Short mmCIF file of C-alpha atoms in Angstrom, two decimals:
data_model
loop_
_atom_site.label_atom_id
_atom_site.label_comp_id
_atom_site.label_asym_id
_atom_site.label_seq_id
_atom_site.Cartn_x
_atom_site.Cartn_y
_atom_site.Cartn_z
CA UNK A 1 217.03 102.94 210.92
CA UNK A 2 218.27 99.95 208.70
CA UNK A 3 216.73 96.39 209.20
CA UNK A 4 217.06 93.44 208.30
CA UNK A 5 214.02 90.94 207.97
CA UNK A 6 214.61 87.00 207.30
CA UNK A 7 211.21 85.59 206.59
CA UNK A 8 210.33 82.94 204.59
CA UNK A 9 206.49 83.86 204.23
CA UNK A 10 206.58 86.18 201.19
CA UNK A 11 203.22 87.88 203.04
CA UNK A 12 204.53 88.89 206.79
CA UNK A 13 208.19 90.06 205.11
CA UNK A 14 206.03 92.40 202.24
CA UNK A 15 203.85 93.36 205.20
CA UNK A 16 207.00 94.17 207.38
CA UNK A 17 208.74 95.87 204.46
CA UNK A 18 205.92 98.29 203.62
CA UNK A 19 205.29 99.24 207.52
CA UNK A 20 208.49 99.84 208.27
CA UNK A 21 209.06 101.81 204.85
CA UNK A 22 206.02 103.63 205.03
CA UNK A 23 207.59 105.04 208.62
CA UNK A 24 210.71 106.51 206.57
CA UNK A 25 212.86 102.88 207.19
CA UNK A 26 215.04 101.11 205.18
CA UNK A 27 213.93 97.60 205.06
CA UNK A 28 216.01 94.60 203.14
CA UNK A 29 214.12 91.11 203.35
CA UNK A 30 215.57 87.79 202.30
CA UNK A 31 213.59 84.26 202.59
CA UNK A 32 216.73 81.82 203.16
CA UNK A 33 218.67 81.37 206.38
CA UNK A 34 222.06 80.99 204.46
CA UNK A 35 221.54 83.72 202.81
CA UNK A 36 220.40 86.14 206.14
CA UNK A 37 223.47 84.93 208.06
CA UNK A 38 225.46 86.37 205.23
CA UNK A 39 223.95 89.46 204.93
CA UNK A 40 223.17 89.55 209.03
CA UNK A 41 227.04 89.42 209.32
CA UNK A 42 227.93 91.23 206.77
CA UNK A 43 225.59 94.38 206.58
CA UNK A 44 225.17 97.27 208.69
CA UNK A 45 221.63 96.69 210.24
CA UNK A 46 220.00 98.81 213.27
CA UNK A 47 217.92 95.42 214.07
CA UNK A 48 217.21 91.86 212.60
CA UNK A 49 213.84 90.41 212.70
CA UNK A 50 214.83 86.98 212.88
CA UNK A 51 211.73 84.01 212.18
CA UNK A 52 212.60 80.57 213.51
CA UNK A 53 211.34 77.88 210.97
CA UNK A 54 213.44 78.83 207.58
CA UNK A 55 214.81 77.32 204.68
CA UNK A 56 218.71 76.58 204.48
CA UNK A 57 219.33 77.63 208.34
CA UNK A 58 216.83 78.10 210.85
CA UNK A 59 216.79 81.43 212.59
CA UNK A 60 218.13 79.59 216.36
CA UNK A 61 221.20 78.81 215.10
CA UNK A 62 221.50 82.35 212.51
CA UNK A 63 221.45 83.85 215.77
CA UNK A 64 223.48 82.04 217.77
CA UNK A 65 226.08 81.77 215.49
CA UNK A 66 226.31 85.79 214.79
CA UNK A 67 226.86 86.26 218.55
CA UNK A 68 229.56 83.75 218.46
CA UNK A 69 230.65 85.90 215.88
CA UNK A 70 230.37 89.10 217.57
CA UNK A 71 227.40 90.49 216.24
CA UNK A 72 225.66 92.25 218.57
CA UNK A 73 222.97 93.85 216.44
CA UNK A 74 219.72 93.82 218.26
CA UNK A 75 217.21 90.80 217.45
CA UNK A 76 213.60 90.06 217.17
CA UNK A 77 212.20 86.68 216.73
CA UNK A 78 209.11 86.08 214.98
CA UNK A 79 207.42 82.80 215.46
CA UNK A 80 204.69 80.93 214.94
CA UNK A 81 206.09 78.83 218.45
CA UNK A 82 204.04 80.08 221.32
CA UNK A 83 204.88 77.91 224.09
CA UNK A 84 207.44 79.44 227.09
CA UNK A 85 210.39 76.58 226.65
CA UNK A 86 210.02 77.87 222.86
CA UNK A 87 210.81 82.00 223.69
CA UNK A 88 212.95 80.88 226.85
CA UNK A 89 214.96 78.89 224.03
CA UNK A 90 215.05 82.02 220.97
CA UNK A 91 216.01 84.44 224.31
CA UNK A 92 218.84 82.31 225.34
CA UNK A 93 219.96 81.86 221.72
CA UNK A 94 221.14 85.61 222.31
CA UNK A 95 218.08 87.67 220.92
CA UNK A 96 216.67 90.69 222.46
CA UNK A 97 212.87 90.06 222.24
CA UNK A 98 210.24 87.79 220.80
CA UNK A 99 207.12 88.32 219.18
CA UNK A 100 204.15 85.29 218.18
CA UNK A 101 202.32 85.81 215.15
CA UNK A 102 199.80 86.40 214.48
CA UNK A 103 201.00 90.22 215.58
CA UNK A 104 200.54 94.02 215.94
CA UNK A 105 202.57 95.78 213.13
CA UNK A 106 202.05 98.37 216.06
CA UNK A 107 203.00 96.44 219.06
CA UNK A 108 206.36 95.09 216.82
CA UNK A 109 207.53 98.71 216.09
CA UNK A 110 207.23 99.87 219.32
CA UNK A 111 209.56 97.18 220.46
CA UNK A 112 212.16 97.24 217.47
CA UNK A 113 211.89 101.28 218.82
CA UNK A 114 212.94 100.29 222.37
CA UNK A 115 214.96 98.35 221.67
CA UNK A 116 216.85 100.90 219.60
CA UNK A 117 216.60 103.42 221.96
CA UNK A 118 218.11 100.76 224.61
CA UNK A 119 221.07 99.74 222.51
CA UNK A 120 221.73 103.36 221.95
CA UNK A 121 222.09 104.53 225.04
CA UNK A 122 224.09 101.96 226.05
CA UNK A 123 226.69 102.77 222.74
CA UNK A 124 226.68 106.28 224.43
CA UNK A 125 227.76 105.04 227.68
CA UNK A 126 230.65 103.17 226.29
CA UNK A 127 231.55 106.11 223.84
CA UNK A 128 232.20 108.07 227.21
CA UNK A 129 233.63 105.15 229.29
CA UNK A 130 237.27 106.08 230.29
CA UNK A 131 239.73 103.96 227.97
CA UNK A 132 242.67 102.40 229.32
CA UNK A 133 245.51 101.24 227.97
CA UNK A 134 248.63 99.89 230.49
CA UNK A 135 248.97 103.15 232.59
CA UNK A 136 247.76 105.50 229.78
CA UNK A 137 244.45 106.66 230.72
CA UNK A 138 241.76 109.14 227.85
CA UNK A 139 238.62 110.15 229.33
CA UNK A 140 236.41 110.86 226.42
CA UNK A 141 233.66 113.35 228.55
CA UNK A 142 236.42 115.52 230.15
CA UNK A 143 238.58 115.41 227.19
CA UNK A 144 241.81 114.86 229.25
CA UNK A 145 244.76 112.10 229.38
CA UNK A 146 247.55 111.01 231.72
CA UNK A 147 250.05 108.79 231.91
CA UNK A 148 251.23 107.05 234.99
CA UNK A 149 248.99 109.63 236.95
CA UNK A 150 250.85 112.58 235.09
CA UNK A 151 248.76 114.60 233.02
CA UNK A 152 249.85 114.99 229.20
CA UNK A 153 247.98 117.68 226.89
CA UNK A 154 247.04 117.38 223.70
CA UNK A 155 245.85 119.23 220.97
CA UNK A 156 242.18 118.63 219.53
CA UNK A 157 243.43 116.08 216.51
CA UNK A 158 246.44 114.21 218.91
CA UNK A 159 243.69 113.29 221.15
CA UNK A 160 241.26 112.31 218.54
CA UNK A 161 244.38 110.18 216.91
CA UNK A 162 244.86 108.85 220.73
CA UNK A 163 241.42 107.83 221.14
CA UNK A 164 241.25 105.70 218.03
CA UNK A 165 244.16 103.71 218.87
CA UNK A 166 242.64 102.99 222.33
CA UNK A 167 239.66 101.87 220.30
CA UNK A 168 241.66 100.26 218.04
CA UNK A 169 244.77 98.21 220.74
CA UNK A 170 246.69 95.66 218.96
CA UNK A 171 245.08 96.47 215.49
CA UNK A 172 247.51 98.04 213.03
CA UNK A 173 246.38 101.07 211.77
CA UNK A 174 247.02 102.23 207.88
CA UNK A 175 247.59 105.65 207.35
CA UNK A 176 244.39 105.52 205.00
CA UNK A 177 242.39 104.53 207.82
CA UNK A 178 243.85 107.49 210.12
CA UNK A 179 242.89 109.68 207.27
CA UNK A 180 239.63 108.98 206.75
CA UNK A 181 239.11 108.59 210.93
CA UNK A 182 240.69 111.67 212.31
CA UNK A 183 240.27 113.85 209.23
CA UNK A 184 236.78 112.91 208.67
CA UNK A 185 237.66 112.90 204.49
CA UNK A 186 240.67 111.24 202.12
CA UNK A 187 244.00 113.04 201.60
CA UNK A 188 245.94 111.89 198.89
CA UNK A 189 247.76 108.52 200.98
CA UNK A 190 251.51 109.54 199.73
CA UNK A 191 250.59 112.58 202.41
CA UNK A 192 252.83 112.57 205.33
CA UNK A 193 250.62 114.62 207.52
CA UNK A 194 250.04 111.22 209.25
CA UNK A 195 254.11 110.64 209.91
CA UNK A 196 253.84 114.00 211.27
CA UNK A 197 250.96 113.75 214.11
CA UNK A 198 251.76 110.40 215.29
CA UNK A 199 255.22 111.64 215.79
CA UNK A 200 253.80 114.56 218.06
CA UNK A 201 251.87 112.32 219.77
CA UNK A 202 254.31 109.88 220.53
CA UNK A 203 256.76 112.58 221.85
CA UNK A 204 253.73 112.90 223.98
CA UNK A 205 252.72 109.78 225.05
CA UNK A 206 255.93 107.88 225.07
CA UNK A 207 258.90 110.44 225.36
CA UNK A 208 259.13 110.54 228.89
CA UNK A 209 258.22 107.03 229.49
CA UNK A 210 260.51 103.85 229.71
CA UNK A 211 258.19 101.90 228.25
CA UNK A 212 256.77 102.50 224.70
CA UNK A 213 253.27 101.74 223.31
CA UNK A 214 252.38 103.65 219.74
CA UNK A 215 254.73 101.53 216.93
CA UNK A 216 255.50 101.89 213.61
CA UNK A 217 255.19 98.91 210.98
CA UNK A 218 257.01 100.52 208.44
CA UNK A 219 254.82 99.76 204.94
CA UNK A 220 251.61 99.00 207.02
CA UNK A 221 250.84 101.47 209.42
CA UNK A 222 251.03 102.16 213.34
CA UNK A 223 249.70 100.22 216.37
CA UNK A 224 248.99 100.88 220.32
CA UNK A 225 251.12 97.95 222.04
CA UNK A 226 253.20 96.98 224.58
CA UNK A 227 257.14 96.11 224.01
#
């Protein structure tokens, strides 16, 4: 688990680091709300523990403004605020939870662990949510696809190629990123293995159909869209 804790009390974010460390975490801690929106948005964190009163940005509007953003990393607040317009306020901002100091290191890790465990199960659910795109259909648990209720068979790397562009709709797709996505590892770019599976999955996918949806941007890449 990665996490994120903006805290200006130099104290509560070496307690928090050392805890959470100490459990086999890794824990990044920053004292300044401009700087914890930056790295908020731009890291990859498990969970933010957010505190309210900060320097540069207070932790209301870091959080609001990641959501607006599309964040949707889990978040704690920790405040000194106790009153229940002040934690109806931080839950409506878009956080997950809030915690009053003084606290339990205890009682805070066993929520930062539900709360973990709840935003994991739901990824889950999505990853196996059937994806849809016009009339083409991939169901991710039973490993099948049709297209306008006909059924259309692919081999293990077509459907894998499929699925990312129905993760990916409207989003042009370099052949660097299909590499490194359906190969797991880097080819050498100038490779035309990609050329060569997205043209068996398009005889696939689109032969037989009026109406075509995997495109080529010649000197970009490929994209899942309607004509």
């Amino acid at each position: 688990m990665k996490l994120l804790v903006i805290e200006d009390d130099e104290k509560i974010s070496g307690y928090l680091a050392k805890g959470f460390s100490e459990n086999g975490e890794c824990v990044d801690t920053v004292s300044n709300g401009n700087d914890g929106f930056v790295m908020a948005l731009e890291g990859d964190y498990d969970l933010l523990i957010v505190d309210v009163m900060l320097p540069g940005r207070d932790g209301l509007s870091i959080i609001e403004e990641l959501r607006a953003c599309g964040v949707a990393t889990p978040v704690i607040i920790l405040s000194a605020k106790r009153s229940v317009e002040d934690r109806v306020r931080g839950l409506q901002t878009g956080s997950d939870d809030y915690l009053t100091k003084p606290f339990s290191f205890a009682e805070l890790q066993a929520r930062a662990q539900a709360l973990l465990r709840r935003a994991s199960h739901s990824a889950d659910a999505g990853l196996m949510s059937e994806l849809w795109f016009k009339d083409l259909c991939l169901d991710p648990q039973r490993k099948s696809v049709t297209r306008g209720g006909q059924r259309i068979t692919l081999q293990p790397r077509e459907f894998r190629l499929l699925e990312y562009f129905l993760r990916n709709p409207g989003r042009v797709l370099s052949k660097t990123l299909i590499l490194e996505h359906v190969w797991d590892y880097s080819f050498d770019p100038q490779t035309n293995v990609v050329d060569v599976l997205v043209c068996r999955l398009r005889s696939k996918v689109d032969k037989d159909f009026p109406d075509k949806l995997i495109h080529t941007l010649r000197g970009v890449g490929y994209v899942l869209q309607a004509d």
